[in-house]
Amino acid sequence: MKTIDQLLADGVAGKRVFVRADLNVPLDGTTITDDGRIRAVVPTVTKLADAGARVVVASHLGRPKGAPDPAFSLAPAAARLGELLGRDVAFATDTVGESAKSVVAGLADGQVAVVENLRFNPGETSKDDAERGAFADRLADLADLYVGDGFGAVHRKHASVYDLPARLPHAAGYLIATEVGVLKKLTEEVRRPYAVVLGGAKVSDKLGVIENLLEKADRILIGGGMAYTFLKAEGHEVGTSLLQEDQVPVVQDYLARAKDKGVEFVLPVDVLVAPGFPDLKTKAPAHPTTVAADAIPADQEGLDIGPETRKLYASKLADAATVFWNGPMGVFEHPDYAEGTRAVAQALVDSPAFSVVGGGDSAAAVRTLGFDEKAFGHISTGGGASLEYLEGKTLPGLAALED
């Protein structure tokens, strides 16, 4: 895989460099609530611009239906990128239309532009190779070189991720190089003990990674909504908690296989429950009750791990040399259910382990709960991409950058 430094050594001054970034940031209206993904691409864009490239930044945001939708405009992200770069950033109001052509044509050496949301064009996400390729051809007309730096999208076979690199000389940006290097430490160069913390809503989202980690991890800690399917698999009542009944046999198989392989599965010993889901808009007090994990009342819903589980999980992470964490332990967006996620984050901060926060809600939780990002070994920008890499899958966006 060619690196951006090799591209720079060949010279980029005066050349149009298409940077496929991941500016898919959460928005409250037009206000960015977490700019982590924008900050992650700044080193690549800065290096290219300082070298005299005419930088064209492109990304998706959200899931528009293949047509322009103001709610998913990249305009706020473009403005924030300009603030972080400390330089003006031009914005094209379309992706490959007249505005994009005009804005890119107007760039001088060292200047930067952002084009509108790639997913406003149906060719970006099309499953039809010809339609996707036709869109990639139009994107290629805007550039001389391609830099892939949108790690959060590399597991997608999309035009700007997979097809466009085949049409232009290409290289991996600093973010992708860093992300891949970190993931190799979780798969090929693992220091032990290796602990994995998995949370989030659904077991089904994590099946592939659990399957693969049974061959690699020393212990797997389970939290979040997916924990209740594990508790059900052990024969416990889970009340009205989130449950994937159809996955219970799969989980039972995993638990048995883990025992045979000497992999320790650690499940909650107590949980916070309430009669229903909390109001995340008003964050009104929820008044949860703590109960043993094997004694959840039939009319109650589990919404976070309890205080004894927090202590248990912290102890299981204290001696680890490598930790991968993906998924919150509870409904961290509400203060009454944030302590489980906070406890895991704090345990990683306190541990000497090389700790990787696997993107998505985990990364958002770390920032929302006020932790210093530098206290962790790495905070990934791509939860889905990280998980698929750990599953052992070939990621289209990485394959496309291979020479």
PDB file of N, CA, C and O in Angstrom, residues 321-368:
ATOM      1  N   ALA A 321      -2.631  -6.512  28.770  1.00  0.00           N
ATOM      2  CA  ALA A 321      -1.584  -5.820  28.006  1.00  0.00           C
ATOM      3  C   ALA A 321      -2.158  -5.178  26.746  1.00  0.00           C
ATOM      4  O   ALA A 321      -1.609  -4.208  26.220  1.00  0.00           O
ATOM      5  N   THR A 322      -3.278  -5.731  26.261  1.00  0.00           N
ATOM      6  CA  THR A 322      -3.967  -5.199  25.090  1.00  0.00           C
ATOM      7  C   THR A 322      -5.460  -5.234  25.364  1.00  0.00           C
ATOM      8  O   THR A 322      -5.982  -6.236  25.862  1.00  0.00           O
ATOM      9  N   VAL A 323      -6.148  -4.120  25.047  1.00  0.00           N
ATOM     10  CA  VAL A 323      -7.603  -4.072  25.226  1.00  0.00           C
ATOM     11  C   VAL A 323      -8.240  -3.455  23.981  1.00  0.00           C
ATOM     12  O   VAL A 323      -7.809  -2.405  23.509  1.00  0.00           O
ATOM     13  N   PHE A 324      -9.278  -4.120  23.481  1.00  0.00           N
ATOM     14  CA  PHE A 324     -10.118  -3.545  22.433  1.00  0.00           C
ATOM     15  C   PHE A 324     -11.515  -3.387  23.002  1.00  0.00           C
ATOM     16  O   PHE A 324     -12.075  -4.333  23.563  1.00  0.00           O
ATOM     17  N   TRP A 325     -12.075  -2.180  22.850  1.00  0.00           N
ATOM     18  CA  TRP A 325     -13.409  -1.895  23.394  1.00  0.00           C
ATOM     19  C   TRP A 325     -14.299  -1.350  22.287  1.00  0.00           C
ATOM     20  O   TRP A 325     -13.962  -0.355  21.654  1.00  0.00           O
ATOM     21  N   ASN A 326     -15.435  -2.017  22.075  1.00  0.00           N
ATOM     22  CA  ASN A 326     -16.420  -1.520  21.113  1.00  0.00           C
ATOM     23  C   ASN A 326     -17.816  -1.677  21.703  1.00  0.00           C
ATOM     24  O   ASN A 326     -18.269  -2.793  21.958  1.00  0.00           O
ATOM     25  N   GLY A 327     -18.476  -0.556  21.932  1.00  0.00           N
ATOM     26  CA  GLY A 327     -19.851  -0.573  22.395  1.00  0.00           C
ATOM     27  C   GLY A 327     -20.007  -0.163  23.841  1.00  0.00           C
ATOM     28  O   GLY A 327     -19.318  -0.689  24.723  1.00  0.00           O
ATOM     29  N   PRO A 328     -20.920   0.776  24.127  1.00  0.00           N
ATOM     30  CA  PRO A 328     -21.143   1.221  25.512  1.00  0.00           C
ATOM     31  C   PRO A 328     -21.777   0.136  26.367  1.00  0.00           C
ATOM     32  O   PRO A 328     -22.351  -0.828  25.858  1.00  0.00           O
ATOM     33  N   MET A 329     -21.656   0.310  27.674  1.00  0.00           N
ATOM     34  CA  MET A 329     -22.173  -0.660  28.628  1.00  0.00           C
ATOM     35  C   MET A 329     -23.647  -0.441  28.963  1.00  0.00           C
ATOM     36  O   MET A 329     -24.291  -1.311  29.558  1.00  0.00           O
ATOM     37  N   GLY A 330     -24.156   0.722  28.615  1.00  0.00           N
ATOM     38  CA  GLY A 330     -25.547   1.042  28.897  1.00  0.00           C
ATOM     39  C   GLY A 330     -25.969   2.256  28.095  1.00  0.00           C
ATOM     40  O   GLY A 330     -25.268   2.670  27.155  1.00  0.00           O
ATOM     41  N   VAL A 331     -27.086   2.837  28.479  1.00  0.00           N
ATOM     42  CA  VAL A 331     -27.609   4.011  27.776  1.00  0.00           C
ATOM     43  C   VAL A 331     -26.850   5.240  28.283  1.00  0.00           C
ATOM     44  O   VAL A 331     -27.369   6.042  29.067  1.00  0.00           O
ATOM     45  N   PHE A 332     -25.586   5.359  27.822  1.00  0.00           N
ATOM     46  CA  PHE A 332     -24.688   6.372  28.384  1.00  0.00           C
ATOM     47  C   PHE A 332     -25.159   7.789  28.119  1.00  0.00           C
ATOM     48  O   PHE A 332     -24.732   8.737  28.800  1.00  0.00           O
ATOM     49  N   GLU A 333     -26.067   7.975  27.162  1.00  0.00           N
ATOM     50  CA  GLU A 333     -26.560   9.317  26.849  1.00  0.00           C
ATOM     51  C   GLU A 333     -27.377   9.917  27.994  1.00  0.00           C
ATOM     52  O   GLU A 333     -27.578  11.128  28.044  1.00  0.00           O
ATOM     53  N   HIS A 334     -27.858   9.046  28.895  1.00  0.00           N
ATOM     54  CA  HIS A 334     -28.603   9.514  30.065  1.00  0.00           C
ATOM     55  C   HIS A 334     -27.698   9.399  31.291  1.00  0.00           C
ATOM     56  O   HIS A 334     -27.105   8.343  31.521  1.00  0.00           O
ATOM     57  N   PRO A 335     -27.597  10.455  32.099  1.00  0.00           N
ATOM     58  CA  PRO A 335     -26.654  10.432  33.233  1.00  0.00           C
ATOM     59  C   PRO A 335     -26.891   9.300  34.222  1.00  0.00           C
ATOM     60  O   PRO A 335     -25.944   8.822  34.859  1.00  0.00           O
ATOM     61  N   ASP A 336     -28.122   8.822  34.363  1.00  0.00           N
ATOM     62  CA  ASP A 336     -28.396   7.745  35.310  1.00  0.00           C
ATOM     63  C   ASP A 336     -27.881   6.388  34.827  1.00  0.00           C
ATOM     64  O   ASP A 336     -27.803   5.435  35.615  1.00  0.00           O
ATOM     65  N   TYR A 337     -27.525   6.316  33.538  1.00  0.00           N
ATOM     66  CA  TYR A 337     -27.063   5.041  32.970  1.00  0.00           C
ATOM     67  C   TYR A 337     -25.703   5.170  32.290  1.00  0.00           C
ATOM     68  O   TYR A 337     -25.362   4.379  31.417  1.00  0.00           O
ATOM     69  N   ALA A 338     -24.931   6.151  32.721  1.00  0.00           N
ATOM     70  CA  ALA A 338     -23.624   6.399  32.105  1.00  0.00           C
ATOM     71  C   ALA A 338     -22.468   5.795  32.882  1.00  0.00           C
ATOM     72  O   ALA A 338     -21.345   5.699  32.369  1.00  0.00           O
ATOM     73  N   GLU A 339     -22.723   5.371  34.114  1.00  0.00           N
ATOM     74  CA  GLU A 339     -21.611   4.989  34.985  1.00  0.00           C
ATOM     75  C   GLU A 339     -20.909   3.700  34.553  1.00  0.00           C
ATOM     76  O   GLU A 339     -19.714   3.520  34.792  1.00  0.00           O
ATOM     77  N   GLY A 340     -21.637   2.783  33.943  1.00  0.00           N
ATOM     78  CA  GLY A 340     -20.996   1.566  33.470  1.00  0.00           C
ATOM     79  C   GLY A 340     -19.999   1.850  32.361  1.00  0.00           C
ATOM     80  O   GLY A 340     -18.858   1.355  32.382  1.00  0.00           O
ATOM     81  N   THR A 341     -20.411   2.662  31.419  1.00  0.00           N
ATOM     82  CA  THR A 341     -19.513   3.048  30.322  1.00  0.00           C
ATOM     83  C   THR A 341     -18.355   3.874  30.855  1.00  0.00           C
ATOM     84  O   THR A 341     -17.199   3.699  30.435  1.00  0.00           O
ATOM     85  N   ARG A 342     -18.647   4.768  31.797  1.00  0.00           N
ATOM     86  CA  ARG A 342     -17.589   5.573  32.405  1.00  0.00           C
ATOM     87  C   ARG A 342     -16.568   4.687  33.114  1.00  0.00           C
ATOM     88  O   ARG A 342     -15.362   4.916  33.040  1.00  0.00           O
ATOM     89  N   ALA A 343     -17.046   3.655  33.794  1.00  0.00           N
ATOM     90  CA  ALA A 343     -16.146   2.769  34.539  1.00  0.00           C
ATOM     91  C   ALA A 343     -15.201   2.025  33.607  1.00  0.00           C
ATOM     92  O   ALA A 343     -14.013   1.853  33.909  1.00  0.00           O
ATOM     93  N   VAL A 344     -15.714   1.564  32.462  1.00  0.00           N
ATOM     94  CA  VAL A 344     -14.844   0.882  31.498  1.00  0.00           C
ATOM     95  C   VAL A 344     -13.809   1.853  30.942  1.00  0.00           C
ATOM     96  O   VAL A 344     -12.617   1.532  30.850  1.00  0.00           O
ATOM     97  N   ALA A 345     -14.250   3.050  30.577  1.00  0.00           N
ATOM     98  CA  ALA A 345     -13.307   4.045  30.061  1.00  0.00           C
ATOM     99  C   ALA A 345     -12.238   4.361  31.097  1.00  0.00           C
ATOM    100  O   ALA A 345     -11.039   4.444  30.771  1.00  0.00           O
ATOM    101  N   GLN A 346     -12.639   4.527  32.354  1.00  0.00           N
ATOM    102  CA  GLN A 346     -11.680   4.840  33.407  1.00  0.00           C
ATOM    103  C   GLN A 346     -10.706   3.688  33.627  1.00  0.00           C
ATOM    104  O   GLN A 346      -9.514   3.893  33.866  1.00  0.00           O
ATOM    105  N   ALA A 347     -11.212   2.454  33.518  1.00  0.00           N
ATOM    106  CA  ALA A 347     -10.345   1.290  33.676  1.00  0.00           C
ATOM    107  C   ALA A 347      -9.271   1.265  32.591  1.00  0.00           C
ATOM    108  O   ALA A 347      -8.116   0.889  32.860  1.00  0.00           O
ATOM    109  N   LEU A 348      -9.632   1.670  31.384  1.00  0.00           N
ATOM    110  CA  LEU A 348      -8.637   1.721  30.302  1.00  0.00           C
ATOM    111  C   LEU A 348      -7.621   2.832  30.545  1.00  0.00           C
ATOM    112  O   LEU A 348      -6.431   2.668  30.266  1.00  0.00           O
ATOM    113  N   VAL A 349      -8.096   3.943  31.051  1.00  0.00           N
ATOM    114  CA  VAL A 349      -7.190   5.049  31.381  1.00  0.00           C
ATOM    115  C   VAL A 349      -6.200   4.616  32.459  1.00  0.00           C
ATOM    116  O   VAL A 349      -5.001   4.927  32.395  1.00  0.00           O
ATOM    117  N   ASP A 350      -6.679   3.878  33.443  1.00  0.00           N
ATOM    118  CA  ASP A 350      -5.842   3.455  34.571  1.00  0.00           C
ATOM    119  C   ASP A 350      -4.910   2.299  34.216  1.00  0.00           C
ATOM    120  O   ASP A 350      -3.905   2.073  34.896  1.00  0.00           O
ATOM    121  N   SER A 351      -5.259   1.558  33.177  1.00  0.00           N
ATOM    122  CA  SER A 351      -4.492   0.357  32.825  1.00  0.00           C
ATOM    123  C   SER A 351      -3.252   0.717  32.011  1.00  0.00           C
ATOM    124  O   SER A 351      -3.273   1.646  31.203  1.00  0.00           O
ATOM    125  N   PRO A 352      -2.156  -0.025  32.178  1.00  0.00           N
ATOM    126  CA  PRO A 352      -0.976   0.187  31.339  1.00  0.00           C
ATOM    127  C   PRO A 352      -1.122  -0.449  29.963  1.00  0.00           C
ATOM    128  O   PRO A 352      -0.221  -0.364  29.133  1.00  0.00           O
ATOM    129  N   ALA A 353      -2.256  -1.068  29.699  1.00  0.00           N
ATOM    130  CA  ALA A 353      -2.472  -1.775  28.432  1.00  0.00           C
ATOM    131  C   ALA A 353      -2.474  -0.828  27.250  1.00  0.00           C
ATOM    132  O   ALA A 353      -2.769   0.369  27.379  1.00  0.00           O
ATOM    133  N   PHE A 354      -2.162  -1.374  26.071  1.00  0.00           N
ATOM    134  CA  PHE A 354      -2.405  -0.662  24.822  1.00  0.00           C
ATOM    135  C   PHE A 354      -3.897  -0.773  24.565  1.00  0.00           C
ATOM    136  O   PHE A 354      -4.429  -1.858  24.319  1.00  0.00           O
ATOM    137  N   SER A 355      -4.605   0.344  24.684  1.00  0.00           N
ATOM    138  CA  SER A 355      -6.066   0.327  24.629  1.00  0.00           C
ATOM    139  C   SER A 355      -6.572   0.959  23.341  1.00  0.00           C
ATOM    140  O   SER A 355      -6.130   2.038  22.940  1.00  0.00           O
ATOM    141  N   VAL A 356      -7.510   0.288  22.708  1.00  0.00           N
ATOM    142  CA  VAL A 356      -8.112   0.774  21.469  1.00  0.00           C
ATOM    143  C   VAL A 356      -9.613   0.910  21.674  1.00  0.00           C
ATOM    144  O   VAL A 356     -10.294  -0.060  22.028  1.00  0.00           O
ATOM    145  N   VAL A 357     -10.109   2.118  21.479  1.00  0.00           N
ATOM    146  CA  VAL A 357     -11.548   2.375  21.531  1.00  0.00           C
ATOM    147  C   VAL A 357     -12.062   2.280  20.105  1.00  0.00           C
ATOM    148  O   VAL A 357     -11.658   3.054  19.239  1.00  0.00           O
ATOM    149  N   GLY A 358     -12.947   1.314  19.866  1.00  0.00           N
ATOM    150  CA  GLY A 358     -13.296   0.955  18.500  1.00  0.00           C
ATOM    151  C   GLY A 358     -14.356   1.781  17.831  1.00  0.00           C
ATOM    152  O   GLY A 358     -15.297   1.238  17.249  1.00  0.00           O
ATOM    153  N   GLY A 359     -14.247   3.089  17.889  1.00  0.00           N
ATOM    154  CA  GLY A 359     -15.105   3.956  17.099  1.00  0.00           C
ATOM    155  C   GLY A 359     -16.555   3.964  17.526  1.00  0.00           C
ATOM    156  O   GLY A 359     -16.930   3.455  18.582  1.00  0.00           O
ATOM    157  N   GLY A 360     -17.400   4.560  16.666  1.00  0.00           N
ATOM    158  CA  GLY A 360     -18.838   4.573  16.880  1.00  0.00           C
ATOM    159  C   GLY A 360     -19.253   5.170  18.207  1.00  0.00           C
ATOM    160  O   GLY A 360     -18.718   6.197  18.653  1.00  0.00           O
ATOM    161  N   ASP A 361     -20.202   4.516  18.860  1.00  0.00           N
ATOM    162  CA  ASP A 361     -20.735   5.016  20.128  1.00  0.00           C
ATOM    163  C   ASP A 361     -19.687   5.015  21.232  1.00  0.00           C
ATOM    164  O   ASP A 361     -19.751   5.835  22.150  1.00  0.00           O
ATOM    165  N   SER A 362     -18.729   4.102  21.161  1.00  0.00           N
ATOM    166  CA  SER A 362     -17.680   4.067  22.189  1.00  0.00           C
ATOM    167  C   SER A 362     -16.842   5.338  22.149  1.00  0.00           C
ATOM    168  O   SER A 362     -16.547   5.945  23.178  1.00  0.00           O
ATOM    169  N   ALA A 363     -16.463   5.736  20.943  1.00  0.00           N
ATOM    170  CA  ALA A 363     -15.683   6.971  20.791  1.00  0.00           C
ATOM    171  C   ALA A 363     -16.500   8.174  21.223  1.00  0.00           C
ATOM    172  O   ALA A 363     -15.997   9.086  21.899  1.00  0.00           O
ATOM    173  N   ALA A 364     -17.780   8.180  20.834  1.00  0.00           N
ATOM    174  CA  ALA A 364     -18.655   9.290  21.231  1.00  0.00           C
ATOM    175  C   ALA A 364     -18.796   9.341  22.747  1.00  0.00           C
ATOM    176  O   ALA A 364     -18.798  10.428  23.345  1.00  0.00           O
ATOM    177  N   ALA A 365     -18.884   8.174  23.384  1.00  0.00           N
ATOM    178  CA  ALA A 365     -19.036   8.135  24.837  1.00  0.00           C
ATOM    179  C   ALA A 365     -17.804   8.695  25.538  1.00  0.00           C
ATOM    180  O   ALA A 365     -17.918   9.448  26.513  1.00  0.00           O
ATOM    181  N   VAL A 366     -16.623   8.327  25.047  1.00  0.00           N
ATOM    182  CA  VAL A 366     -15.385   8.821  25.644  1.00  0.00           C
ATOM    183  C   VAL A 366     -15.365  10.344  25.645  1.00  0.00           C
ATOM    184  O   VAL A 366     -15.005  10.987  26.640  1.00  0.00           O
ATOM    185  N   ARG A 367     -15.783  10.921  24.534  1.00  0.00           N
ATOM    186  CA  ARG A 367     -15.771  12.391  24.437  1.00  0.00           C
ATOM    187  C   ARG A 367     -16.906  13.006  25.249  1.00  0.00           C
ATOM    188  O   ARG A 367     -16.709  14.004  25.954  1.00  0.00           O
ATOM    189  N   THR A 368     -18.087  12.405  25.169  1.00  0.00           N
ATOM    190  CA  THR A 368     -19.240  12.931  25.900  1.00  0.00           C
ATOM    191  C   THR A 368     -18.993  12.918  27.408  1.00  0.00           C
ATOM    192  O   THR A 368     -19.392  13.844  28.124  1.00  0.00           O
TER     193      THR A 368
END
